[in-house]
Amino acid sequence: MSSRPTVKPLTFDGQTSWTVFKTRFDVVSSTNGWTDFVKACQLVASFRGSAAEVLQGIPADKLTDLTTIEKALESRFGDSHLTQFYRTELKTEARRKPSRNGCRCGTTNEPGLRRVPLDVRESLSAQYFVDASRDEDMQHSTRLMGAKDLKSSLAYSIKYDAARTVSKTSSSVDLSLLLGKAPHKTEIRGKLDASIECDPRKVHHRIYVADITDPCILGQDFLQKFNFTVDLEKNEIRTGGEEIPLFSASVQHSKSCSVLAKKRTIIPARSECLIQGIPKVPGQFRYAVTNFPNQAPQKGVLVAATLVDLEMEVIPVRVLNLKNKPKILDKGDVIATCEPVVDIVARPQEFSGAQHLQSTLENLQILNEEQRTAVKKLLNEFQDLFSTCDADVGRCNMTQHRINTGNHPPIKQYPRRLPLARKEAEHLVKEMVDNGIIEESSGPWASPIVLVKKKDGSTRFCVDYRKLNEITKKDSYPLPRIDDTLDALNGSQWFTTQDLKSGYWQVEVRPEDREKTAFTTGQGLWQFKVMPFGLCNAPAIFERLVETVLRGLSSEACLVYLDDIIIVGRTFEEHLNNLRKVFQRLQKSNLKLSPKKCRFFQKEVTYLGHVISAEGVKTDPGKIKAVVDWPRPDKIHDLRSFLGLCTYYRRFVKNFSTIARPLHKLTEAKSNFNWTEECEKSFNSLKQALTSPILTYPRTDKDFILDTDASNEGIRAVISQNIGNEERVIAYFSKSLGKPERNYCHT
């Protein structure tokens, strides 16, 4: 019987190092004197867990073949293919604790190196040593030397550092030393004379270049030389009468918050997974970047920097387990910290510097300095709400336009001839393509285009969608009555009007319906990505959208008619607060305003063709001038246009129907166009009547006075109220009677 001792074999479950287990197993095998067959059987018997699962992939006739088993285990759990993993891990560790010349990291006893296989430990130690240096010149020089082990790298770096020091100290030039907060000097790499712009000042100063963590530091010499005053209480820097907001890193970091694991999670060894985290937000910031927690109970894990929205109840966090065994994160464990996203530019873009909003500030002359400052601050806060150019159009995230044509077959119309305007059409198409308004189409639908000249000489691009509208299921969402809208403005003292930038184009068309908007110019087929003008349901869709966006804001705060919004207030403070609420709603829905068409904090504004003030409603002088200057019509079309404009303001004209009756007779189907003295009198009377006094707002705390009158030609009424010892007209009403109606009793 042999006297050789018997050693019990170990077990391997795949959670520990295969290389270490294999080394120990070989020692046990040699001690016990096993043959390859016995060694293979003992090896198979020692497997547990995931290691045993590897055997499922080995053919049955190979389960006693030692070479096959070892290759399978090496492939699954071996370290030979993890060299790059260890290299990356060590590089990350070196960056976290860099050394000036790498000497502090010049040892193979570093925790990260202990797990590295022996056959590559020396080469990785040399790389770790070089990566740990903060001196880039030394890094590059050492790499060029091609050092293969730690000893060679260390020796060369010492020689390099000594030679450079001798070179500098032996020269006759002055040396500048920059002392950091750590007890060692910060080496200066160079210097330059730079121009520094602190709007509106521009100064020149010598700048030293060094290895520091901040992009730039302005020292005490700079602040004293150019008379800069730092006011920490107000968190600003003052110079030359200007106040520059001060970015305070300490203030921002104090707002950091922890992210807790939502549920218990197991991260496999050397694996990465996405974990659900719950932000514990102490500050008032929204967007943040996840980072590794400073005081982390979780060792051996890394957290990927990710931009997250802290308004979300659950945020995703990418976590990497660096260990050779699974990592358990219990519910409530701190897995990351969040730092607020801040603008690295200390001074935000001033509202007064934006050309597209300059006119807005010029229209605030009626405000005092304190009020102007408050408005300027508000507009600065919501700068991104205003369109900066024609291409800067919002994209609403709340709805999409649907074109419901049922089972009707596609409509295809041929393009109309545009021989004199073809270049203009091509230019407009290219402009819309560049701005993301239209795209190429390959569907069966097609409608023709029409180019219309505007008053300013530019061209309006229109598509004739009449055939498409005929087969489209109509949306019955109502538009508000203009007179009801105006009456609701009672009691307001401050007014702001806003207009959405290319309002319809801020609403996307459903992708499956875009081909129905296709049009052709004779040079290709195009379709709209956004809601075009001319669709029958566009007004209803848009009115519903804007009312939904502003839902919950009472009529005492704002009123809406399509893309025209009016914000009101009884006091300046109330108006400012109402405006902020509207801005927040528009910003959240990703809608944008046209700054050229916005009027802020006015006592009198033009809205829906009327002039609105605290006193009441009156006609728009611009529209009335068009009526007053209207030449005598010589055909029915011109007369109908004139009557259409006058009828819009009929509530301002007493006995409107009676005055306009001779003109209406000329528009009847069987009437000949015969301009008489009676028509001339009616024509001039309407022009004169539209310059009538202002109409007041109805008040629910006062009695209404209703005066009515009737004749064989028509009926008339006036509604008014006694306000301030004076009877003020609210509205006029009149109606011409048809032939059957003239037979009715007057009472």
PDB file of N, CA and C in Angstrom, residues 27 35 110 126 135 150-151 201 264 271 294 368 372 383 424 447 466-467 507 529 559 623 636 644 673 686 736:
ATOM      1  N   VAL A  27      -2.117  20.981  -7.574  1.00  0.00           N
ATOM      2  CA  VAL A  27      -1.305  20.569  -6.420  1.00  0.00           C
ATOM      3  C   VAL A  27      -1.921  19.338  -5.752  1.00  0.00           C
ATOM      4  N   THR A  35      -4.062   9.928 -12.187  1.00  0.00           N
ATOM      5  CA  THR A  35      -3.865   9.888 -13.631  1.00  0.00           C
ATOM      6  C   THR A  35      -4.784  10.924 -14.269  1.00  0.00           C
ATOM      7  N   GLU A 110      -1.071  47.145  -5.195  1.00  0.00           N
ATOM      8  CA  GLU A 110      -2.333  47.860  -5.344  1.00  0.00           C
ATOM      9  C   GLU A 110      -3.480  46.848  -5.379  1.00  0.00           C
ATOM     10  N   ALA A 126       3.217  48.132 -15.142  1.00  0.00           N
ATOM     11  CA  ALA A 126       3.930  49.217 -15.813  1.00  0.00           C
ATOM     12  C   ALA A 126       2.950  50.223 -16.410  1.00  0.00           C
ATOM     13  N   ASP A 135       1.611  63.896 -15.231  1.00  0.00           N
ATOM     14  CA  ASP A 135       2.522  64.566 -16.148  1.00  0.00           C
ATOM     15  C   ASP A 135       2.397  63.910 -17.520  1.00  0.00           C
ATOM     16  N   LEU A 150       7.442  47.042 -14.446  1.00  0.00           N
ATOM     17  CA  LEU A 150       7.329  48.161 -13.523  1.00  0.00           C
ATOM     18  C   LEU A 150       8.693  48.752 -13.180  1.00  0.00           C
ATOM     19  N   LYS A 151       9.681  47.913 -13.016  1.00  0.00           N
ATOM     20  CA  LYS A 151      11.005  48.391 -12.625  1.00  0.00           C
ATOM     21  C   LYS A 151      11.581  49.337 -13.668  1.00  0.00           C
ATOM     22  N   ARG A 201     -17.108  95.015 -20.529  1.00  0.00           N
ATOM     23  CA  ARG A 201     -15.683  95.311 -20.483  1.00  0.00           C
ATOM     24  C   ARG A 201     -14.875  94.224 -21.182  1.00  0.00           C
ATOM     25  N   ARG A 264     -34.465  45.012  -4.107  1.00  0.00           N
ATOM     26  CA  ARG A 264     -33.261  44.199  -3.956  1.00  0.00           C
ATOM     27  C   ARG A 264     -32.818  43.675  -5.323  1.00  0.00           C
ATOM     28  N   SER A 271     -20.209  42.139 -14.245  1.00  0.00           N
ATOM     29  CA  SER A 271     -21.331  42.412 -15.150  1.00  0.00           C
ATOM     30  C   SER A 271     -21.885  43.807 -14.888  1.00  0.00           C
ATOM     31  N   ASN A 294     -20.074  59.617  -2.904  1.00  0.00           N
ATOM     32  CA  ASN A 294     -18.819  59.950  -2.229  1.00  0.00           C
ATOM     33  C   ASN A 294     -18.569  59.036  -1.029  1.00  0.00           C
ATOM     34  N   ASN A 368     -42.357 101.302 -14.104  1.00  0.00           N
ATOM     35  CA  ASN A 368     -41.269 101.901 -13.348  1.00  0.00           C
ATOM     36  C   ASN A 368     -40.079 100.943 -13.347  1.00  0.00           C
ATOM     37  N   ARG A 372     -39.931  97.016 -14.444  1.00  0.00           N
ATOM     38  CA  ARG A 372     -39.153  96.625 -15.624  1.00  0.00           C
ATOM     39  C   ARG A 372     -38.162  95.512 -15.270  1.00  0.00           C
ATOM     40  N   GLN A 383     -36.513  82.503 -21.922  1.00  0.00           N
ATOM     41  CA  GLN A 383     -35.992  82.896 -23.233  1.00  0.00           C
ATOM     42  C   GLN A 383     -36.244  81.845 -24.293  1.00  0.00           C
ATOM     43  N   GLU A 424     -39.894  80.462 -57.692  1.00  0.00           N
ATOM     44  CA  GLU A 424     -40.360  80.845 -56.359  1.00  0.00           C
ATOM     45  C   GLU A 424     -40.899  79.630 -55.609  1.00  0.00           C
ATOM     46  N   SER A 447     -52.360  66.843 -54.115  1.00  0.00           N
ATOM     47  CA  SER A 447     -53.186  68.042 -54.265  1.00  0.00           C
ATOM     48  C   SER A 447     -52.341  69.126 -54.909  1.00  0.00           C
ATOM     49  N   ARG A 466     -59.350  71.263 -51.040  1.00  0.00           N
ATOM     50  CA  ARG A 466     -60.812  71.200 -51.055  1.00  0.00           C
ATOM     51  C   ARG A 466     -61.322  69.783 -51.320  1.00  0.00           C
ATOM     52  N   LYS A 467     -60.709  69.074 -52.240  1.00  0.00           N
ATOM     53  CA  LYS A 467     -61.137  67.700 -52.524  1.00  0.00           C
ATOM     54  C   LYS A 467     -60.897  66.793 -51.314  1.00  0.00           C
ATOM     55  N   VAL A 507     -47.797  71.600 -34.674  1.00  0.00           N
ATOM     56  CA  VAL A 507     -48.551  70.365 -34.435  1.00  0.00           C
ATOM     57  C   VAL A 507     -48.157  69.350 -35.504  1.00  0.00           C
ATOM     58  N   LYS A 529     -44.973  67.139 -42.688  1.00  0.00           N
ATOM     59  CA  LYS A 529     -44.718  66.466 -41.418  1.00  0.00           C
ATOM     60  C   LYS A 529     -45.503  67.133 -40.295  1.00  0.00           C
ATOM     61  N   LEU A 559     -57.274  84.306 -22.039  1.00  0.00           N
ATOM     62  CA  LEU A 559     -58.296  83.869 -22.984  1.00  0.00           C
ATOM     63  C   LEU A 559     -57.599  83.471 -24.276  1.00  0.00           C
ATOM     64  N   LYS A 623     -58.181  98.885 -39.071  1.00  0.00           N
ATOM     65  CA  LYS A 623     -59.264  98.303 -39.861  1.00  0.00           C
ATOM     66  C   LYS A 623     -60.258  99.382 -40.288  1.00  0.00           C
ATOM     67  N   ILE A 636     -70.152  93.651 -57.596  1.00  0.00           N
ATOM     68  CA  ILE A 636     -70.710  92.970 -56.422  1.00  0.00           C
ATOM     69  C   ILE A 636     -69.607  92.405 -55.527  1.00  0.00           C
ATOM     70  N   GLY A 644     -68.602  92.733 -45.624  1.00  0.00           N
ATOM     71  CA  GLY A 644     -68.046  91.734 -44.710  1.00  0.00           C
ATOM     72  C   GLY A 644     -67.218  92.371 -43.610  1.00  0.00           C
ATOM     73  N   PHE A 673     -76.672  95.472 -60.569  1.00  0.00           N
ATOM     74  CA  PHE A 673     -75.791  96.365 -59.817  1.00  0.00           C
ATOM     75  C   PHE A 673     -76.021  97.800 -60.297  1.00  0.00           C
ATOM     76  N   LEU A 686     -72.197 104.201 -43.138  1.00  0.00           N
ATOM     77  CA  LEU A 686     -71.472 103.121 -42.475  1.00  0.00           C
ATOM     78  C   LEU A 686     -70.040 103.545 -42.138  1.00  0.00           C
ATOM     79  N   SER A 736     -82.191  93.070 -40.561  1.00  0.00           N
ATOM     80  CA  SER A 736     -83.153  93.373 -41.625  1.00  0.00           C
ATOM     81  C   SER A 736     -84.140  92.226 -41.744  1.00  0.00           C
TER      82      SER A 736
END
